[in-house]
Coordinates of C-alpha atoms and ligand atoms in Angstrom, one line a residue:
X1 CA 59.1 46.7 48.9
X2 CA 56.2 48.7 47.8
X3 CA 57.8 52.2 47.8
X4 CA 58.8 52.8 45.6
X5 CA 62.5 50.8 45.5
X6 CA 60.8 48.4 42.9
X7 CA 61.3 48.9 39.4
X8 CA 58.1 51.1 37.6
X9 CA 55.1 48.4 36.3
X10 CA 54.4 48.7 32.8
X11 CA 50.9 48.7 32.5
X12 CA 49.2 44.8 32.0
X13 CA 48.1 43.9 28.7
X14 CA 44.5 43.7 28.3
X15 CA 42.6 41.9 26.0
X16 CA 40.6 43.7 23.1
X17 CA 36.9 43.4 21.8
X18 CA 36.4 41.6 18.5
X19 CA 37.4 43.9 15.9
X20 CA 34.2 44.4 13.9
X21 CA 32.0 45.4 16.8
X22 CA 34.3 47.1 18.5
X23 CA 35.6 49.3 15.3
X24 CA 31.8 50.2 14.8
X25 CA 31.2 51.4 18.8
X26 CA 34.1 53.1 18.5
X27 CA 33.2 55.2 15.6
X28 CA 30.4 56.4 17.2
X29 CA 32.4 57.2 20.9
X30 CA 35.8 58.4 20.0
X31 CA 35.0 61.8 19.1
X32 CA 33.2 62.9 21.9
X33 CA 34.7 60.2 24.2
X34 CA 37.7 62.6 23.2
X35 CA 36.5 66.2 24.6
X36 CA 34.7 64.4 27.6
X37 CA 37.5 62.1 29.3
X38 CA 40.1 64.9 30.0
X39 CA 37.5 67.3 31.4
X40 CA 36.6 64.1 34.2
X41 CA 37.9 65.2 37.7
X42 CA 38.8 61.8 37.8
X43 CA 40.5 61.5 34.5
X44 CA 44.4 61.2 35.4
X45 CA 46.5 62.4 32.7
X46 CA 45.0 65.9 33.0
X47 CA 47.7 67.9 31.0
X48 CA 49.0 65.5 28.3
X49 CA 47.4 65.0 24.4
X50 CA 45.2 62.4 23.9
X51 CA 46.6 60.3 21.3
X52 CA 44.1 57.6 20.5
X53 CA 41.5 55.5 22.2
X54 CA 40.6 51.5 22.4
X55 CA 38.2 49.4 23.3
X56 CA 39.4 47.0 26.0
X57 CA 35.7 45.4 26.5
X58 CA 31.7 46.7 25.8
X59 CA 28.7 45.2 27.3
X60 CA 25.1 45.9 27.2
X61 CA 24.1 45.7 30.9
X62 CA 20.5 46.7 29.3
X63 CA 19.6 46.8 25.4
X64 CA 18.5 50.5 24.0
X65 CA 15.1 50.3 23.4
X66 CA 14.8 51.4 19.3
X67 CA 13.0 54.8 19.6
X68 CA 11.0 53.8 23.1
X69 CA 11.4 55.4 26.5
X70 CA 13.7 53.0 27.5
X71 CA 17.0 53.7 28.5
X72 CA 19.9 51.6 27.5
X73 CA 23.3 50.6 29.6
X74 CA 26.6 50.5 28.1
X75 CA 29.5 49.1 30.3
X76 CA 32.6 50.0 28.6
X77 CA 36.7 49.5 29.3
X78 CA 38.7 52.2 27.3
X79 CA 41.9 52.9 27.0
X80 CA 43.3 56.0 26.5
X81 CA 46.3 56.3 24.8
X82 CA 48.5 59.6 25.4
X83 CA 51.6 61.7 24.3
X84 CA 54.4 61.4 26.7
X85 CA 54.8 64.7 29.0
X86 CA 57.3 67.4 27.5
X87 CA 60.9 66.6 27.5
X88 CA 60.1 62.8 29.0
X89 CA 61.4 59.9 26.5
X90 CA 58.9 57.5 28.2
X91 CA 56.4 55.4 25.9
X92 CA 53.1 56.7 25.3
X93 CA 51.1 55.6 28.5
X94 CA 47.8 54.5 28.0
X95 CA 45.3 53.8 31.5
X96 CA 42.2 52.1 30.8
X97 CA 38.9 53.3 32.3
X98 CA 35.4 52.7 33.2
X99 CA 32.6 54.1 31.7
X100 CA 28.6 53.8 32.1
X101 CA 26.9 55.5 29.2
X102 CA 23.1 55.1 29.3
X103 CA 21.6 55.7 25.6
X104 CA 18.1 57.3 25.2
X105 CA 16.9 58.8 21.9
X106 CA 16.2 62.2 24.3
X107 CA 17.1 63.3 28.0
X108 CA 14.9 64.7 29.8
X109 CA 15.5 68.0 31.0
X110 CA 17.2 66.6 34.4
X111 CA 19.4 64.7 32.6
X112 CA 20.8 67.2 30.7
X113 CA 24.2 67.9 32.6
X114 CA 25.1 64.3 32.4
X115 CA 25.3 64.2 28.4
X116 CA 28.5 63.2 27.1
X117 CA 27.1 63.7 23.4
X118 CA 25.3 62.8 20.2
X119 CA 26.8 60.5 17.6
X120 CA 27.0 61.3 14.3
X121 CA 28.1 58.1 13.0
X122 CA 27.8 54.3 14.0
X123 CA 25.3 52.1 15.3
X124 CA 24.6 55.3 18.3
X125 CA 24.2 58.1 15.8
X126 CA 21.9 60.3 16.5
X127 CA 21.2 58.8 20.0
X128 CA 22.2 60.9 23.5
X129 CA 25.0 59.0 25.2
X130 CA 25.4 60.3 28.9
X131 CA 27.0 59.5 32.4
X132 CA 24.3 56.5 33.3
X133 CA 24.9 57.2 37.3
X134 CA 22.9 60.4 36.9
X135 CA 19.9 58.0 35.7
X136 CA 18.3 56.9 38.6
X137 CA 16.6 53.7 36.7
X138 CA 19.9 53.3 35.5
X139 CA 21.7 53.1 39.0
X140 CA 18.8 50.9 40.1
X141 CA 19.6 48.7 37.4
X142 CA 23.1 48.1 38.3
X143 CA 22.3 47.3 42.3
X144 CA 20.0 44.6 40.8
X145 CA 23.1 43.2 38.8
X146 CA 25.1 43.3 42.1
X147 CA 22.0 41.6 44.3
X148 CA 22.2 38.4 42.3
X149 CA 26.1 36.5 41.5
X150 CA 26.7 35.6 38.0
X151 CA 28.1 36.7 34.6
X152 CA 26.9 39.0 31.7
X153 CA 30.0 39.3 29.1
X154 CA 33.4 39.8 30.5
X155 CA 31.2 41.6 34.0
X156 CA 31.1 38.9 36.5
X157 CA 29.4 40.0 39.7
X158 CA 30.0 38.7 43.0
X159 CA 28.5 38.6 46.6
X160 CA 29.3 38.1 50.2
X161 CA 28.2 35.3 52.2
X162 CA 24.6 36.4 54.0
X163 CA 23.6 40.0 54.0
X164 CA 20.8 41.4 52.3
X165 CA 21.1 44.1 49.7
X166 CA 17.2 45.1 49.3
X167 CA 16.2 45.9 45.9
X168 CA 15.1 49.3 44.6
X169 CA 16.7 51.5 46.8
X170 CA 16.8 55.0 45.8
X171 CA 20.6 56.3 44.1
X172 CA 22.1 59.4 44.6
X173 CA 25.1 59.9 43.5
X174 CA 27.4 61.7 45.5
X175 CA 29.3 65.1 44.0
X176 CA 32.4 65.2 46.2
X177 CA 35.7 65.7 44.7
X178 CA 36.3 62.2 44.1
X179 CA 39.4 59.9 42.3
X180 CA 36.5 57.5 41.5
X181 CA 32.6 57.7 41.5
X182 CA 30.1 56.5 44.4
X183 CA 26.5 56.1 44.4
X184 CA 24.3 55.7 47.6
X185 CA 21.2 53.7 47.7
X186 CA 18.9 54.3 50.3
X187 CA 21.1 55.6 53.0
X188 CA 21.9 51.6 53.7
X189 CA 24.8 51.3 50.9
X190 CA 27.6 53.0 48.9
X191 CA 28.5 51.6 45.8
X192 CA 32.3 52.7 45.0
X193 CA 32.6 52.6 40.6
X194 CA 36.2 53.1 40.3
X195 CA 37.7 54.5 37.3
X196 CA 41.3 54.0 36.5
X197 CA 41.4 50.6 36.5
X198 CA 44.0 47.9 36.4
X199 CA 44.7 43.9 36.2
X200 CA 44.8 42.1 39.8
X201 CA 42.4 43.1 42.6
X202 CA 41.8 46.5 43.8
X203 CA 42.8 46.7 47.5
X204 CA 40.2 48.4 48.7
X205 CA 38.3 45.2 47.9
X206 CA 41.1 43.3 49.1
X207 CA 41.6 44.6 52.5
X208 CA 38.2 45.0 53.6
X209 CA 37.6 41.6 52.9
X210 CA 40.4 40.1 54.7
X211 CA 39.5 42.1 57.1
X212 CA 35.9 41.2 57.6
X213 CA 37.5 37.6 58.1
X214 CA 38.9 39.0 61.5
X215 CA 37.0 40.9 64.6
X216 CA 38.4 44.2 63.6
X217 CA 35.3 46.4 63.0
X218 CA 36.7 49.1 61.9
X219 CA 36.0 48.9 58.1
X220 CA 32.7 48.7 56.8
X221 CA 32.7 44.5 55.1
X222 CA 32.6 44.5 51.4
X223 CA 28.3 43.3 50.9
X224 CA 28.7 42.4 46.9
X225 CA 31.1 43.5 43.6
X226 CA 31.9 43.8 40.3
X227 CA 35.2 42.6 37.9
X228 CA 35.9 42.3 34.3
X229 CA 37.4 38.7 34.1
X230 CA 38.7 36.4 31.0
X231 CA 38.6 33.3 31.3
X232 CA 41.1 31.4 29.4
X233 CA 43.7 34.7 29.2
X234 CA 46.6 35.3 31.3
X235 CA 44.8 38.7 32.4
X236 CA 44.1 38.8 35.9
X237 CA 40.7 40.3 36.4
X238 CA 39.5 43.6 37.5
X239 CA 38.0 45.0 39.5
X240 CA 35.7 47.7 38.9
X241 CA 33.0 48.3 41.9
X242 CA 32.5 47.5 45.8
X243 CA 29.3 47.6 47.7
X244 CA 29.3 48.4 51.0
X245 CA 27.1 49.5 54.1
X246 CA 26.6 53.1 54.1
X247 CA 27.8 54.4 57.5
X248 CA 24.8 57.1 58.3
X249 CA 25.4 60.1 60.2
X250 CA 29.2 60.2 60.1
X251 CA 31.4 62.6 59.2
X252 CA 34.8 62.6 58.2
X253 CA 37.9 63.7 60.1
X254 CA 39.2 66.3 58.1
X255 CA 35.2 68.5 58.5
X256 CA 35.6 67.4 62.1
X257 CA 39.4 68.6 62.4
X258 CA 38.8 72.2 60.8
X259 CA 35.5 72.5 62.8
X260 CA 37.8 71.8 66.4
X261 CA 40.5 74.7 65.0
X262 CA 37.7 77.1 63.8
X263 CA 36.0 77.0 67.6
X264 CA 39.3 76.5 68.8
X265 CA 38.1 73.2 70.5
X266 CA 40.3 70.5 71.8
X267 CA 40.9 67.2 69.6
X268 CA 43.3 65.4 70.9
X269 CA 40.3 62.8 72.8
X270 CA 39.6 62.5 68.5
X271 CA 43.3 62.3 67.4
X272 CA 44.0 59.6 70.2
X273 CA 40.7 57.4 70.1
X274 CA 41.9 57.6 66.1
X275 CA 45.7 56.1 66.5
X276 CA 43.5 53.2 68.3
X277 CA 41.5 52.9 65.4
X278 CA 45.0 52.8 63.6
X279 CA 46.7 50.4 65.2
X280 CA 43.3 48.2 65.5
X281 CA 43.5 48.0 61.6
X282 CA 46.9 47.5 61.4
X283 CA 47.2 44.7 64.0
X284 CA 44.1 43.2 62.1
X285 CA 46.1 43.4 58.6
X286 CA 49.2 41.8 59.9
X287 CA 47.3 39.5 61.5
X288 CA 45.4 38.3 58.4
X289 CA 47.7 38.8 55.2
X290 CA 51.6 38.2 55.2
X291 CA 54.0 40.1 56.6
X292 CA 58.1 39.9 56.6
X293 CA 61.1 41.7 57.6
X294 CA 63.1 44.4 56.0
X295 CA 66.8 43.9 56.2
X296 CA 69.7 46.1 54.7
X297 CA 69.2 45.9 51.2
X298 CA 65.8 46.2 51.2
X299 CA 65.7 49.0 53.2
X300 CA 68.7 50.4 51.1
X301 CA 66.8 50.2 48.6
X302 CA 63.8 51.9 49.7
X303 CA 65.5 54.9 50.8
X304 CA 67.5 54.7 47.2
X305 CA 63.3 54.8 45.9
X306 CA 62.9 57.4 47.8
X307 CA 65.3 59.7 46.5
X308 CA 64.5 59.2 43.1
X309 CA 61.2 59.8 43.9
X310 CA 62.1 63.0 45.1
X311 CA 64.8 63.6 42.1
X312 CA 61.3 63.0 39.6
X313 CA 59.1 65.6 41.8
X314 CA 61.9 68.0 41.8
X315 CA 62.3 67.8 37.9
X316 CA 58.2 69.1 37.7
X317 CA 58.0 71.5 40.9
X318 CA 61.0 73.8 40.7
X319 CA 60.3 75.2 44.2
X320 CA 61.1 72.0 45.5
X321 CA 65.0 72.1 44.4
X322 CA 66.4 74.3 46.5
X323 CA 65.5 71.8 49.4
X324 CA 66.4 68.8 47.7
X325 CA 70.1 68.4 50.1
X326 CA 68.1 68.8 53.2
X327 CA 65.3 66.6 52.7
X328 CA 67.6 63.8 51.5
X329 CA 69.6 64.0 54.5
X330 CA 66.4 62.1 55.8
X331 CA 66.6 59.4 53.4
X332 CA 70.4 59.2 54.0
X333 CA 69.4 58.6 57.7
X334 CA 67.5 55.9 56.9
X335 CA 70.6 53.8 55.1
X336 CA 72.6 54.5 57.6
X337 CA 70.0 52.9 60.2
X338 CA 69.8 49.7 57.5
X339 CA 73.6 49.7 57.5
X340 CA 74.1 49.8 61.7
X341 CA 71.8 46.2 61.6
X342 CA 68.0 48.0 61.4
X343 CA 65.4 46.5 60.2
X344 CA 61.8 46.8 59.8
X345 CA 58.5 44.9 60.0
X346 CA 56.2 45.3 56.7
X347 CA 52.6 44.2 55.9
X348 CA 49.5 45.0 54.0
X349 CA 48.7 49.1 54.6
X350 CA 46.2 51.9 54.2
X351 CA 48.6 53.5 51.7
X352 CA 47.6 56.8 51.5
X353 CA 46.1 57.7 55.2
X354 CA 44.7 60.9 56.1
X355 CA 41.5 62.8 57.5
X356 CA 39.6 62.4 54.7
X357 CA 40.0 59.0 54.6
X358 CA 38.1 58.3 57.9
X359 CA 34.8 58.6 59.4
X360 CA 33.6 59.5 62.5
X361 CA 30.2 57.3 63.1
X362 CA 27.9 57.9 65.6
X363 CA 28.0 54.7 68.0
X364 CA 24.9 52.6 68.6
X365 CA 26.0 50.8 71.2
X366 CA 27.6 53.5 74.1
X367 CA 25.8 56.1 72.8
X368 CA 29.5 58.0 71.8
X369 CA 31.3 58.0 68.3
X370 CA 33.6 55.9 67.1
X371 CA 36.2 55.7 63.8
X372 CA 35.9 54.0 61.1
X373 CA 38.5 53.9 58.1
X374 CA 38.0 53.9 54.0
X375 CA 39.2 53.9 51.4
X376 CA 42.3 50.9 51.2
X377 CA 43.1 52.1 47.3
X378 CA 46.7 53.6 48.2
X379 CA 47.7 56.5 46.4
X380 CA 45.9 57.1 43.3
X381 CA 48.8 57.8 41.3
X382 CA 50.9 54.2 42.2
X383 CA 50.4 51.2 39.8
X384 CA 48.5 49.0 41.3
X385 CA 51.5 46.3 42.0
X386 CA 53.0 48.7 44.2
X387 CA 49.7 49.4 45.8
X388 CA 49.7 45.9 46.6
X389 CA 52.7 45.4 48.6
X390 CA 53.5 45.5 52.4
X391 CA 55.2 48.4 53.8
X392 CA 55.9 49.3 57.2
X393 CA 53.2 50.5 59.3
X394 CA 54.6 53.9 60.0
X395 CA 53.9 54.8 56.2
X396 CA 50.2 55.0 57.2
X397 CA 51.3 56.8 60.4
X398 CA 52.8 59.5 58.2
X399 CA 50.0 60.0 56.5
X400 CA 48.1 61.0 59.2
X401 CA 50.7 63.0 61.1
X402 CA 50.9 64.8 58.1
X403 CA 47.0 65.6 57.8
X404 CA 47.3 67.1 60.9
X405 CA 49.5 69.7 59.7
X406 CA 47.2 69.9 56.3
X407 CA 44.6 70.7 58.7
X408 CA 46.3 73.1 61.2
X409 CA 47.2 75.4 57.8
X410 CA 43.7 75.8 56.6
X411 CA 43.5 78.1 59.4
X412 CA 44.0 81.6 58.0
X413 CA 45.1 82.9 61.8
X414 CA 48.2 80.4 62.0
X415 CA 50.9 81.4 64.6
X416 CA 50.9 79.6 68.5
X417 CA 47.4 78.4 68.9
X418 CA 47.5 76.5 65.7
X419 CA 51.1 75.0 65.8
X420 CA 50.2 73.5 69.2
X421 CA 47.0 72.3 67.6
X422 CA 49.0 70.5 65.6
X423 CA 51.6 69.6 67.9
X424 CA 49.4 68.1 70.5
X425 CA 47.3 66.3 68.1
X426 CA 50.0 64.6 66.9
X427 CA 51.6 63.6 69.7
X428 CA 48.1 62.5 71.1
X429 CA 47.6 60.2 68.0
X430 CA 50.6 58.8 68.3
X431 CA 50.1 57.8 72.3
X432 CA 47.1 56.5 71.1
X433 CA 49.1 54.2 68.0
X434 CA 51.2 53.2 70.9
X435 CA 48.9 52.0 73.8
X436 CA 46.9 49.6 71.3
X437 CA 49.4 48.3 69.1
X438 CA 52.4 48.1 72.0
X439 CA 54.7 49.7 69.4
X440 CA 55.4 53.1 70.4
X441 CA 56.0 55.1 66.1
X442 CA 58.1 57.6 68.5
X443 CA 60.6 54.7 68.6
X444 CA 61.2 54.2 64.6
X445 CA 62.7 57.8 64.1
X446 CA 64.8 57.2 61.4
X447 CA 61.7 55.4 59.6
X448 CA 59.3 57.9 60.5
X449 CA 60.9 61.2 59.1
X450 CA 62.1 59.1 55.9
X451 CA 58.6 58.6 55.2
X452 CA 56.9 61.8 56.9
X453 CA 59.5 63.5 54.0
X454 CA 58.5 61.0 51.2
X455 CA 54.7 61.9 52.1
X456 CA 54.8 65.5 52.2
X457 CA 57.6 65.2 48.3
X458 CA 54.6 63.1 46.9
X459 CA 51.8 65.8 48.7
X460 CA 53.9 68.4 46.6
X461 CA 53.8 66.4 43.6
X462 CA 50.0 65.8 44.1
X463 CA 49.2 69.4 44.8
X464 CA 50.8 70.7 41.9
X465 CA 49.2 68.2 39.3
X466 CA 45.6 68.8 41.3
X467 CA 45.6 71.9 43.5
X468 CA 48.1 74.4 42.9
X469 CA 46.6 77.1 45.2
X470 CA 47.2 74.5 48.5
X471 CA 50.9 73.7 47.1
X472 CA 51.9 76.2 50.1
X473 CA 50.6 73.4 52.3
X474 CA 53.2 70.5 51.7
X475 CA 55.9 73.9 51.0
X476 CA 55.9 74.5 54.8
X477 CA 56.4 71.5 55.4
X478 CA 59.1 70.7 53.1
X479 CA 60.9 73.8 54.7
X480 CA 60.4 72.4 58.4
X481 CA 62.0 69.1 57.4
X482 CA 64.7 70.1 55.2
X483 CA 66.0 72.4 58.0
X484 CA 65.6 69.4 60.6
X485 CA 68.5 68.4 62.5
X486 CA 69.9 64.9 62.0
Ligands
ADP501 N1 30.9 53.4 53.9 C1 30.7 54.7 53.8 N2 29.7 55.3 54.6 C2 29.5 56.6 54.5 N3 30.2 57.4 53.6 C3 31.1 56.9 52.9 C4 31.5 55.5 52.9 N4 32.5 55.2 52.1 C5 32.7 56.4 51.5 N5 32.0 57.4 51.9 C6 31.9 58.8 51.5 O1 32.3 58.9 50.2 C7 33.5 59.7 50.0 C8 34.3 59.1 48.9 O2 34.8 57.8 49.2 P1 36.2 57.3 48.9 O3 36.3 55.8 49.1 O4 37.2 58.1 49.6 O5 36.3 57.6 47.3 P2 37.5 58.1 46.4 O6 38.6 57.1 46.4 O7 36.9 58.3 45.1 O8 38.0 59.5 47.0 C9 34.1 59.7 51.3 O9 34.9 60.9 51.5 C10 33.0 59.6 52.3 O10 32.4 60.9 52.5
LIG502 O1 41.5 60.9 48.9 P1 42.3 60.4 47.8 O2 42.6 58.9 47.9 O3 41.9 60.7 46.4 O4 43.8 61.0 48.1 C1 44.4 62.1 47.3 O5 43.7 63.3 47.5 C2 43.8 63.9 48.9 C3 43.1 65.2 48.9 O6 41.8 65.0 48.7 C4 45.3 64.0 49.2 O7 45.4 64.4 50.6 C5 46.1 65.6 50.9 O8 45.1 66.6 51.2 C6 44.2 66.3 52.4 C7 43.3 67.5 52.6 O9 42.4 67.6 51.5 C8 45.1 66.1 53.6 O10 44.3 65.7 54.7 C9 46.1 65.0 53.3 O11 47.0 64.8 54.5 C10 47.0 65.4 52.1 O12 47.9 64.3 51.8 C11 46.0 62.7 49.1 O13 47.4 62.9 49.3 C12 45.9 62.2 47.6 O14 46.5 60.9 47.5

């Protein structure tokens, strides 16, 4: 199963550009490519040398005008080749990314932030390359790709059934703190570019459109896409962008969770209404995609992942050793439930469930709100295969439980008032989990803290690489769960 008990994915070979054209693009990019790509929030080898960079596949979307206004579109596959972290024998890892550079001869002034750089070589020398989803004409260039199915190079661009996607909405491109890049177009849709990319389809194309084949509403339908393909090769494509309908006026659960402990306002109508939602998606997902039954070994084995999971984190965050006998007491828990005849239901998951990853949306039709959930990727830092496989559904239910605690910590005052915040939000969510899906999460203990204490190991893991000043967060709860009695 997914977590983690299967054997690490090497990356999938991907096929290169011709070697002439792509040695010449190359000269002009790698250099700056270079300095630019690490210092990208959503670059994901933050911390190791670059050690080289290929061309995996270049096309024009638009031609550079020579010397007129004209902008030109560059859709480019790299990969980034990089020296093993210190003191690991692993082979250099290279992740490929995405990359639109538009080309003008100058940027105007409001442009200037997005440059990436002048060439000094190659056929761009001399030219200003810069992030093309800053250009307005540029991002109105790519919806018109995604409004009408067909091929340009290796891009091949596809569309759901009925719909219309209007043409020259205005882009904006959104500035969160982001593991990919999204651009909306005229409050109507969001148009997800992501960035680390791998062979086989992306989930979160996957799942919402398996999902938009059921009458679970819960995740806004997939309206058109994007995916690198070649035909002929063994590569499986991939995929690099979703469109989807813009959900106006929501907000997400993690503002709407520190607004409720800041006025000291109840939430558990929110964290209920939201294990619904939950189970709703769940039900949905079992009901569409395949689903099977963990026995012994299996679940052996994921408990045996999780523990060397939790062996790797402790080799990078030393403050996590001392805890490492009481939080594998968890794990040990769960072989001993595999070895008394438990098993377990798995199927296709959120994979990495938490506040953030769901949005409240005013409701048209009762005049209320309602949830919606986003964002199917699974955690960033998984290969993709693993991404890709069932796992039971209290893995998602984890996730949550644990964003509740996330949430109650942000609050400076701590002590009573916020540990019951937490507490009874998580005990409401789960009531809610229970009444719509008939499967009470209360019920799976074993299963439950196994994978409450993988979340919060990987949480550590995750803070450390991305946010050391929160790694207090996942600390407590480390703490809490080591010390938990069997
Ligand atoms: N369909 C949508 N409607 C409204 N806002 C959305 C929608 N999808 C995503 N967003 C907004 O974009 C942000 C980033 O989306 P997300 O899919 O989580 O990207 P990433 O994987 O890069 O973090 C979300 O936090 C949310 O605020
Ligand atoms: O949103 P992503 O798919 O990029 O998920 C990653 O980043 C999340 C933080 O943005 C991280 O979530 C952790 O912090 C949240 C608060 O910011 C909290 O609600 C979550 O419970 C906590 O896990 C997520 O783990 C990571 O994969």
């Amino acid at each position: 199963m997914s977590d983690s008990s299967s054997p690490r994915t090497a990356p999938a070979r991907l096929p290169l550009v011709d070697a002439p054209h792509s040695s010449a693009l190359l000269r002009s990019l790698t250099g700056l490519l270079a300095r630019w790509l690490p210092r990208q929030r959503w670059f994901a080898g933050k911390g190791r040398p670059l050690s080289g960079l290929t061309l995996v596949s270049a096309t024009e979307l638009l031609p550079s005008g020579t010397g007129g206004q004209t902008p030109g579109l560059l859709h480019l596959l790299i990969r980034a080749r990089q020296s093993p972290a210190p003191g690991s024998d692993a082979p250099p890892a290279g992740d490929c990314y995405q990359l639109l550079l538009g080309v003008r001869p100058a940027l105007p002034p409001a442009l200037a932030p997005a440059l990436v750089g002048r060439p000094t070589e190659g056929p761009l020398r001399g030219q200003a390359v810069y992030e093309a989803l800053h250009d307005p004409r540029l991002a109105d260039l790519l919806l018109e790709r995604l409004r009408i199915p067909g091929s340009l190079g290796t891009l091949h661009f596809g569309r759901a059934q009925g719909g219309r996607i209007p043409s020259g909405l205005p882009a904006r491109l959104l500035n969160g703190e982001q593991s990919n890049s999204s651009v909306v177009y005229g409050e109507m849709f969001i148009l997800k570019l992501f960035r680390r990319v791998s062979p086989g389809m992306n989930p979160d194309l996957e799942l919402p459109l398996a999902l938009a084949e059921t009458d679970c509403d819960r995740v806004p339908a997939p309206a058109a896409w994007f995916e690198a393909t070649w035909p002929g090769t063994m590569t499986e494509p991939l995929t690099l962008g979703v469109l989807a309908p813009f959900l106006v006026g929501s907000t997400d659960g993690w503002q709407l969770a520190l607004q409720s402990l800041a006025r000291r306002t109840d939430f558990t109508a929110s964290a209920h209404a939201l294990g619904r939602a939950t189970a709703e998606v769940h039900t949905a997902l079992a009901a569409a995609l395949p689903t099977s039954t963990l026995g012994r070994p299996q679940l052996e084995q994921a408990a045996a992942g999780m523990t060397e999971r939790l062996a790797e984190a402790a080799s990078a965050v030393p403050a996590l050793r001392p805890y490492r006998t009481g939080l594998n007491r968890a794990y040990e828990a769960l072989g001993d439930y595999a070895r008394r005849g438990g098993t377990c239901r798995v199927q296709r998951l959120h994979g990495d469930l938490h506040l953030g990853q769901v949005l409240c949306v005013p409701d048209e039709r009762g005049g209320g709100s309602r949830w919606s959930v986003i964002d199917f990727e699974g955690e960033p830092a998984r290969p993709l295969t693993d991404r890709r496989r069932p796992g039971p559904p209290v893995r998602d239910i984890a996730g949550m439980l644990r964003s509740f605690d996330y949430a109650a910590r942000q609050d400076r005052a701590e002590g009573s008032w916020v540990e019951s915040w937490s507490r009874a939000n998580r005990a409401a969510y789960c009531r809610g989990y229970a009444e719509a899906s008939g499967a009470d999460p209360a019920d799976q203990r074993e299963l439950l803290r196994a994978y409450e204490t993988d979340k919060a190991v990987y949480e550590v893991l995750y803070e450390a690489r991305h946010r050391p000043a929160w790694l207090h967060v996942p600390m407590a709860a480390v703490r809490r769960l080591a010390a938990s009695p069997d």
